[in-house]
CSV table of C-alpha atoms and ligand atoms in Angstrom, one decimal:
chain,number,residue,atom,x,y,z
A,99,UNK,CA,-52.1,45.3,-95.1
A,100,UNK,CA,-50.9,43.6,-91.9
A,101,UNK,CA,-47.8,45.1,-90.5
A,102,UNK,CA,-45.5,43.4,-88.0
A,103,UNK,CA,-45.6,45.6,-84.9
A,104,UNK,CA,-42.3,45.4,-83.0
A,105,UNK,CA,-43.0,45.4,-79.3
A,106,UNK,CA,-40.5,47.7,-77.5
A,107,UNK,CA,-39.5,46.0,-74.2
A,108,UNK,CA,-38.6,48.6,-71.7
A,109,UNK,CA,-37.8,46.1,-69.0
A,110,UNK,CA,-35.1,44.5,-71.2
A,111,UNK,CA,-33.6,47.9,-72.0
A,112,UNK,CA,-33.7,49.1,-68.4
A,113,UNK,CA,-32.0,45.9,-67.3
A,114,UNK,CA,-29.2,46.4,-69.9
A,115,UNK,CA,-28.7,50.0,-68.6
A,116,UNK,CA,-28.5,48.8,-65.0
A,117,UNK,CA,-25.8,46.2,-66.1
A,118,UNK,CA,-23.9,49.0,-67.9
A,119,UNK,CA,-24.1,51.3,-64.9
A,120,UNK,CA,-23.2,48.6,-62.4
A,121,UNK,CA,-20.0,48.1,-64.4
A,122,UNK,CA,-19.3,51.8,-64.4
A,123,UNK,CA,-19.9,52.0,-60.6
A,124,UNK,CA,-17.5,49.0,-60.1
A,125,UNK,CA,-14.9,50.6,-62.3
A,126,UNK,CA,-14.9,54.1,-60.6
A,127,UNK,CA,-11.6,55.5,-59.5
A,128,UNK,CA,-12.7,57.2,-56.3
A,129,UNK,CA,-13.4,55.3,-53.1
A,130,UNK,CA,-16.6,57.3,-52.8
A,131,UNK,CA,-19.7,55.6,-54.2
A,132,UNK,CA,-22.1,57.5,-56.4
A,133,UNK,CA,-25.0,58.5,-54.1
A,134,UNK,CA,-28.6,59.4,-54.4
A,135,UNK,CA,-30.9,60.8,-51.7
A,136,UNK,CA,-34.6,60.8,-52.2
A,137,UNK,CA,-37.1,62.8,-50.1
A,138,UNK,CA,-40.7,61.9,-49.8
A,139,UNK,CA,-43.1,64.1,-47.8
A,140,UNK,CA,-46.4,62.7,-46.5
A,141,UNK,CA,-48.0,59.4,-46.9
A,142,UNK,CA,-49.1,59.2,-50.6
A,143,UNK,CA,-48.9,55.4,-51.1
A,144,UNK,CA,-47.9,55.7,-54.8
A,145,UNK,CA,-45.0,58.1,-53.9
A,146,UNK,CA,-43.7,55.6,-51.3
A,147,UNK,CA,-43.9,52.8,-53.8
A,148,UNK,CA,-41.9,54.8,-56.4
A,149,UNK,CA,-39.3,55.8,-53.9
A,150,UNK,CA,-38.9,52.2,-52.8
A,151,UNK,CA,-38.4,51.1,-56.4
A,152,UNK,CA,-35.8,53.9,-56.9
A,153,UNK,CA,-33.9,52.9,-53.8
A,154,UNK,CA,-33.9,49.2,-54.7
A,155,UNK,CA,-32.7,50.0,-58.2
A,156,UNK,CA,-29.9,52.2,-57.0
A,157,UNK,CA,-28.7,49.6,-54.5
A,158,UNK,CA,-28.9,46.9,-57.2
A,159,UNK,CA,-26.1,48.6,-59.2
A,160,UNK,CA,-23.9,49.3,-56.2
A,161,UNK,CA,-24.9,53.0,-55.6
A,162,UNK,CA,-25.3,54.4,-52.1
A,163,UNK,CA,-28.8,55.6,-51.5
A,164,UNK,CA,-31.2,56.6,-48.7
A,165,UNK,CA,-34.7,57.9,-48.5
A,166,UNK,CA,-35.7,60.7,-46.2
A,167,UNK,CA,-39.3,60.4,-45.2
A,168,UNK,CA,-40.9,63.6,-43.8
A,169,UNK,CA,-44.2,63.9,-42.1
A,170,UNK,CA,-47.2,65.3,-44.0
A,171,UNK,CA,-47.2,68.5,-42.0
A,172,UNK,CA,-43.5,69.3,-42.5
A,173,UNK,CA,-43.2,73.0,-43.3
A,174,UNK,CA,-41.8,74.3,-46.6
A,175,UNK,CA,-39.1,76.0,-44.6
A,176,UNK,CA,-38.0,72.7,-43.0
A,177,UNK,CA,-38.1,70.9,-46.3
A,178,UNK,CA,-35.9,73.5,-47.9
A,179,UNK,CA,-33.5,73.4,-44.9
A,180,UNK,CA,-33.1,69.7,-45.4
A,181,UNK,CA,-32.4,70.2,-49.2
A,182,UNK,CA,-29.8,72.9,-48.5
A,183,UNK,CA,-28.1,70.5,-46.0
A,184,UNK,CA,-27.9,67.9,-48.8
A,185,UNK,CA,-26.6,70.5,-51.2
A,186,UNK,CA,-23.6,71.1,-48.9
A,187,UNK,CA,-22.9,67.4,-48.3
A,188,UNK,CA,-20.2,66.4,-50.7
A,189,UNK,CA,-21.0,62.7,-50.2
A,190,UNK,CA,-24.4,63.3,-51.9
A,191,UNK,CA,-24.4,63.4,-55.7
A,192,UNK,CA,-28.1,63.4,-56.5
A,193,UNK,CA,-31.1,64.7,-54.8
A,194,UNK,CA,-34.7,63.9,-55.7
A,195,UNK,CA,-37.9,65.3,-54.1
A,196,UNK,CA,-40.7,62.9,-54.9
A,197,UNK,CA,-43.8,64.7,-56.4
A,198,UNK,CA,-46.6,65.4,-55.7
A,199,UNK,CA,-45.9,67.4,-52.5
A,200,UNK,CA,-48.6,68.1,-50.0
A,201,UNK,CA,-50.6,71.2,-51.1
A,202,UNK,CA,-49.0,73.7,-48.7
A,203,UNK,CA,-45.7,73.4,-50.6
A,204,UNK,CA,-44.9,75.4,-53.7
A,205,UNK,CA,-43.2,72.8,-56.0
A,206,UNK,CA,-41.3,75.4,-57.9
A,207,UNK,CA,-39.8,76.9,-54.8
A,208,UNK,CA,-38.8,73.6,-53.4
A,209,UNK,CA,-37.3,72.3,-56.7
A,210,UNK,CA,-35.4,75.6,-57.1
A,211,UNK,CA,-33.7,75.0,-53.7
A,212,UNK,CA,-31.9,71.9,-55.1
A,213,UNK,CA,-28.3,72.5,-56.3
A,214,UNK,CA,-28.7,72.3,-60.1
A,215,UNK,CA,-25.6,70.1,-60.2
A,216,UNK,CA,-27.4,67.6,-58.0
A,217,UNK,CA,-30.9,67.9,-59.6
A,218,UNK,CA,-31.1,64.4,-61.1
A,219,UNK,CA,-34.8,64.9,-62.0
A,220,UNK,CA,-33.9,67.8,-64.3
A,221,UNK,CA,-36.7,70.0,-62.8
A,222,UNK,CA,-34.6,73.0,-61.6
A,223,UNK,CA,-35.1,76.1,-63.7
A,224,UNK,CA,-31.4,76.2,-64.7
A,225,UNK,CA,-31.7,72.6,-66.1
A,226,UNK,CA,-35.0,73.5,-67.8
A,227,UNK,CA,-33.2,76.4,-69.5
A,228,UNK,CA,-30.2,74.2,-70.4
A,229,UNK,CA,-32.5,71.8,-72.2
A,230,UNK,CA,-34.2,74.6,-74.1
A,231,UNK,CA,-31.0,76.3,-75.0
A,232,UNK,CA,-29.1,73.1,-75.8
A,233,UNK,CA,-26.6,73.4,-73.0
A,234,UNK,CA,-25.4,70.7,-70.7
A,235,UNK,CA,-27.7,70.0,-67.7
A,236,UNK,CA,-29.9,67.3,-66.5
A,237,UNK,CA,-32.8,66.1,-68.6
A,238,UNK,CA,-36.0,64.8,-66.9
A,239,UNK,CA,-35.9,61.0,-66.6
A,240,UNK,CA,-39.1,60.0,-68.5
A,241,UNK,CA,-38.4,62.0,-71.7
A,242,UNK,CA,-34.8,60.8,-71.6
A,243,UNK,CA,-36.0,57.2,-71.2
A,244,UNK,CA,-38.3,57.6,-74.3
A,245,UNK,CA,-35.4,58.9,-76.3
A,246,UNK,CA,-33.2,56.0,-75.2
A,247,UNK,CA,-35.8,53.5,-76.4
A,248,UNK,CA,-35.7,55.1,-79.9
A,249,UNK,CA,-31.9,55.0,-79.9
A,250,UNK,CA,-31.8,51.4,-78.7
A,251,UNK,CA,-34.4,50.3,-81.2
A,252,UNK,CA,-32.6,52.0,-84.1
A,253,UNK,CA,-35.5,54.3,-84.8
A,254,UNK,CA,-34.1,57.5,-86.4
A,255,UNK,CA,-35.2,60.7,-84.7
A,256,UNK,CA,-33.2,63.2,-86.8
A,257,UNK,CA,-35.5,64.6,-89.5
A,258,UNK,CA,-38.5,62.6,-88.3
A,259,UNK,CA,-41.8,64.2,-87.6
A,260,UNK,CA,-42.4,63.6,-83.9
A,261,UNK,CA,-45.8,64.4,-82.4
A,262,UNK,CA,-46.0,64.8,-78.6
A,263,UNK,CA,-49.4,64.7,-76.9
A,264,UNK,CA,-49.4,66.3,-73.5
A,265,UNK,CA,-47.5,69.4,-72.2
A,266,UNK,CA,-46.7,68.6,-68.6
A,267,UNK,CA,-43.5,70.0,-67.1
A,268,UNK,CA,-42.4,66.5,-66.3
A,269,UNK,CA,-43.0,64.7,-69.6
A,270,UNK,CA,-44.6,66.6,-72.6
A,271,UNK,CA,-42.7,69.9,-72.6
A,272,UNK,CA,-39.2,68.5,-72.0
A,273,UNK,CA,-39.9,65.7,-74.5
A,274,UNK,CA,-40.7,68.2,-77.2
A,275,UNK,CA,-37.5,70.2,-76.5
A,276,UNK,CA,-35.4,67.1,-76.3
A,277,UNK,CA,-36.7,65.9,-79.7
A,278,UNK,CA,-36.0,69.3,-81.2
A,279,UNK,CA,-32.5,69.1,-79.9
A,280,UNK,CA,-32.2,65.8,-81.6
A,281,UNK,CA,-33.1,67.4,-84.9
A,282,UNK,CA,-36.7,66.1,-85.2
A,283,UNK,CA,-39.5,68.2,-86.6
A,284,UNK,CA,-41.7,68.5,-83.5
A,285,UNK,CA,-45.5,69.2,-83.0
A,286,UNK,CA,-46.9,69.6,-79.5
A,287,UNK,CA,-50.5,68.6,-79.0
A,288,UNK,CA,-52.7,69.1,-75.9
A,289,UNK,CA,-56.3,69.2,-74.7
A,290,UNK,CA,-57.1,72.2,-76.9
A,291,UNK,CA,-55.6,70.8,-80.1
A,292,UNK,CA,-58.2,70.7,-82.9
A,293,UNK,CA,-58.6,67.5,-85.0
A,294,UNK,CA,-56.1,65.6,-83.0
A,295,UNK,CA,-56.2,62.5,-85.2
A,296,UNK,CA,-55.4,64.5,-88.3
A,297,UNK,CA,-52.3,65.9,-86.6
A,298,UNK,CA,-51.1,62.6,-85.0
A,299,UNK,CA,-51.6,60.7,-88.3
A,300,UNK,CA,-48.8,62.8,-89.8
A,301,UNK,CA,-46.3,61.5,-87.2
A,302,UNK,CA,-43.4,59.2,-87.9
A,303,UNK,CA,-43.0,58.9,-84.1
A,304,UNK,CA,-45.9,59.5,-81.8
A,305,UNK,CA,-45.3,60.0,-78.1
A,306,UNK,CA,-48.3,60.2,-75.9
A,307,UNK,CA,-48.3,61.3,-72.3
A,308,UNK,CA,-51.9,62.1,-71.3
A,309,UNK,CA,-53.1,59.4,-68.9
A,310,UNK,CA,-56.3,59.2,-70.9
A,311,UNK,CA,-56.9,55.4,-71.2
A,312,UNK,CA,-57.4,54.3,-74.8
A,313,UNK,CA,-57.1,57.8,-76.3
A,314,UNK,CA,-55.1,56.5,-79.3
A,315,UNK,CA,-56.9,54.4,-81.9
A,316,UNK,CA,-55.9,53.2,-85.3
A,317,UNK,CA,-57.4,56.4,-86.6
A,318,UNK,CA,-54.7,58.4,-84.8
A,319,UNK,CA,-51.7,56.4,-86.1
A,320,UNK,CA,-50.2,56.2,-89.6
A,321,UNK,CA,-49.5,52.6,-90.7
A,322,UNK,CA,-45.9,51.7,-89.6
A,323,UNK,CA,-45.4,54.7,-87.3
A,324,UNK,CA,-43.7,54.3,-83.9
A,325,UNK,CA,-45.8,54.8,-80.8
A,326,UNK,CA,-44.2,55.5,-77.4
A,327,UNK,CA,-46.9,55.3,-74.8
A,328,UNK,CA,-46.1,57.2,-71.6
A,329,UNK,CA,-49.7,57.0,-70.3
A,330,UNK,CA,-50.5,55.4,-67.1
A,331,UNK,CA,-54.3,55.3,-66.8
A,332,UNK,CA,-56.9,52.8,-65.5
A,333,UNK,CA,-59.5,51.1,-67.7
A,334,UNK,CA,-63.1,50.5,-66.6
A,335,UNK,CA,-61.9,47.4,-64.6
A,336,UNK,CA,-59.2,49.4,-62.8
A,337,UNK,CA,-56.4,47.8,-64.7
A,338,UNK,CA,-53.3,49.9,-65.5
A,339,UNK,CA,-53.3,50.8,-69.2
A,340,UNK,CA,-51.6,53.3,-71.5
A,341,UNK,CA,-53.0,56.0,-73.8
A,342,UNK,CA,-52.9,53.6,-76.8
A,343,UNK,CA,-55.5,51.0,-77.6
A,344,UNK,CA,-52.8,48.4,-77.6
A,345,UNK,CA,-54.7,45.5,-79.3
A,346,UNK,CA,-56.0,47.8,-82.1
A,347,UNK,CA,-52.5,49.1,-82.8
A,348,UNK,CA,-50.8,45.7,-83.0
A,349,UNK,CA,-50.5,44.9,-86.7
A,350,UNK,CA,-50.8,48.6,-87.6
A,351,UNK,CA,-48.1,50.6,-85.8
A,352,UNK,CA,-44.5,49.8,-86.7
A,353,UNK,CA,-43.3,49.7,-83.1
A,354,UNK,CA,-45.2,50.1,-79.8
A,355,UNK,CA,-44.3,50.2,-76.2
A,356,UNK,CA,-46.5,48.2,-73.9
A,357,UNK,CA,-48.0,49.5,-70.6
A,358,UNK,CA,-46.8,48.2,-68.2
A,359,UNK,CA,-43.3,47.3,-69.2
A,360,UNK,CA,-42.5,49.9,-71.8
A,361,UNK,CA,-41.6,53.5,-70.7
A,362,UNK,CA,-42.2,52.9,-67.0
A,363,UNK,CA,-39.0,50.9,-66.2
A,364,UNK,CA,-36.9,53.4,-68.3
A,365,UNK,CA,-37.7,56.3,-65.9
A,366,UNK,CA,-35.8,54.7,-63.0
A,367,UNK,CA,-33.0,53.6,-65.4
A,368,UNK,CA,-32.6,57.2,-66.4
A,369,UNK,CA,-32.6,58.4,-62.8
A,370,UNK,CA,-29.7,56.1,-62.2
A,371,UNK,CA,-28.0,57.4,-65.4
A,372,UNK,CA,-28.4,61.0,-64.3
A,373,UNK,CA,-27.1,60.1,-60.8
A,374,UNK,CA,-24.0,58.5,-62.4
A,375,UNK,CA,-23.6,61.7,-64.6
A,376,UNK,CA,-23.9,63.9,-61.5
A,377,UNK,CA,-21.2,61.9,-59.8
A,378,UNK,CA,-18.9,62.2,-62.8
A,379,UNK,CA,-19.6,66.0,-63.0
A,380,UNK,CA,-18.8,66.4,-59.3
A,381,UNK,CA,-15.7,64.2,-59.5
A,382,UNK,CA,-13.7,65.3,-62.6
A,383,UNK,CA,-11.4,62.2,-62.5
A,384,UNK,CA,-14.4,60.0,-63.2
A,385,UNK,CA,-15.5,59.4,-66.8
A,386,UNK,CA,-19.1,59.0,-67.7
A,387,UNK,CA,-21.0,60.3,-70.7
A,388,UNK,CA,-24.7,59.9,-71.3
A,389,UNK,CA,-24.2,60.7,-74.9
A,390,UNK,CA,-21.8,57.7,-75.2
A,391,UNK,CA,-24.2,55.5,-73.5
A,392,UNK,CA,-27.0,56.5,-75.9
A,393,UNK,CA,-24.7,56.0,-78.9
A,394,UNK,CA,-23.9,52.5,-77.7
A,395,UNK,CA,-27.6,51.8,-77.0
A,396,UNK,CA,-28.1,49.5,-80.0
A,397,UNK,CA,-25.0,47.5,-79.1
A,398,UNK,CA,-25.9,47.4,-75.5
A,399,UNK,CA,-29.4,46.0,-76.2
A,400,UNK,CA,-28.0,43.3,-78.5
A,401,UNK,CA,-25.4,42.3,-76.0
A,402,UNK,CA,-28.2,41.8,-73.5
A,403,UNK,CA,-27.9,38.5,-71.6
A,404,UNK,CA,-31.0,37.4,-69.9
A,405,UNK,CA,-28.8,35.5,-67.3
A,406,UNK,CA,-27.4,38.8,-66.2
A,407,UNK,CA,-30.6,40.6,-65.4
A,408,UNK,CA,-30.4,42.5,-62.2
A,409,UNK,CA,-33.4,41.6,-60.1
A,410,UNK,CA,-35.3,44.9,-60.0
A,411,UNK,CA,-38.9,45.5,-61.4
B,287,GUN,N1,-43.6,61.9,-59.5
B,287,GUN,C1,-44.0,61.3,-60.7
B,287,GUN,N2,-42.9,61.3,-61.5
B,287,GUN,C2,-41.9,61.8,-60.9
B,287,GUN,C3,-40.5,62.0,-61.3
B,287,GUN,O1,-40.1,61.7,-62.4
B,287,GUN,N3,-39.8,62.7,-60.4
B,287,GUN,C4,-40.2,63.0,-59.1
B,287,GUN,N4,-39.4,63.6,-58.3
B,287,GUN,N5,-41.5,62.9,-58.8
B,287,GUN,C5,-42.3,62.2,-59.6
């Protein structure tokens, strides 16, 4: 039986969020703008591209932002000194250290130096603990973006069986905890999972974050299930593709995110969201609630006006 597969347009949702946040920035009470500082160490071209996109997106909604670029051989001591300086600077609301770092840095030590109240990536151990314990903190941007897509598409998470493939600290693990917090029944899969297709076929919502191009076939997906594809791999021709065999799942899955244009744009949209939340938490007169934004996600996407797209990504 052919099923209509709803494509989930991450660019459209990210654009709606930028519009929403731009309005919040414009309506702030304080004369100080929300501000984000990114740090990139070394000359990894992909890291520089990501940081450029982040800077452009923050500027597009009226935030203040700057990128600190440090030489490849910057010592860990110097990097941490720069972070501590930003922690003390009350005009800076959010700090992001672009990963990966050159190999002479210990990521955990560097991330732990960021003030947890400014850790808009949600990587600081206090924020990891807050997510696991269900306390307020910052949630990593990609999992938060995946959850937003489910809210915005009206796909119910509470009570659903969600299967997450991948257990990285940036996506898989926080994703599983976030879904658990949203009252889903959660199964985590990884490279040692036996009979992967048998497990994934039992999912109402399948979230895959492995980077293994074409891992998910029809055999892995129950008819009508939602597939959120976080993968960013390359096929034999070097083209960017997701974990899912997209063409095979069209007419089989109930809803599917494309790669590119699905989860990717949501990561930056959630970074801006976390930065706005950091600003509000540091300025108690300002009102901003991520929970409210999520609860309005359905309305926000139906209000979407293509004439109002902010020109990023
Ligand atoms: N490198 C790849 N993804 C991310 C991310 O979400 N945050 C940071 N800081 N670095 C990354």
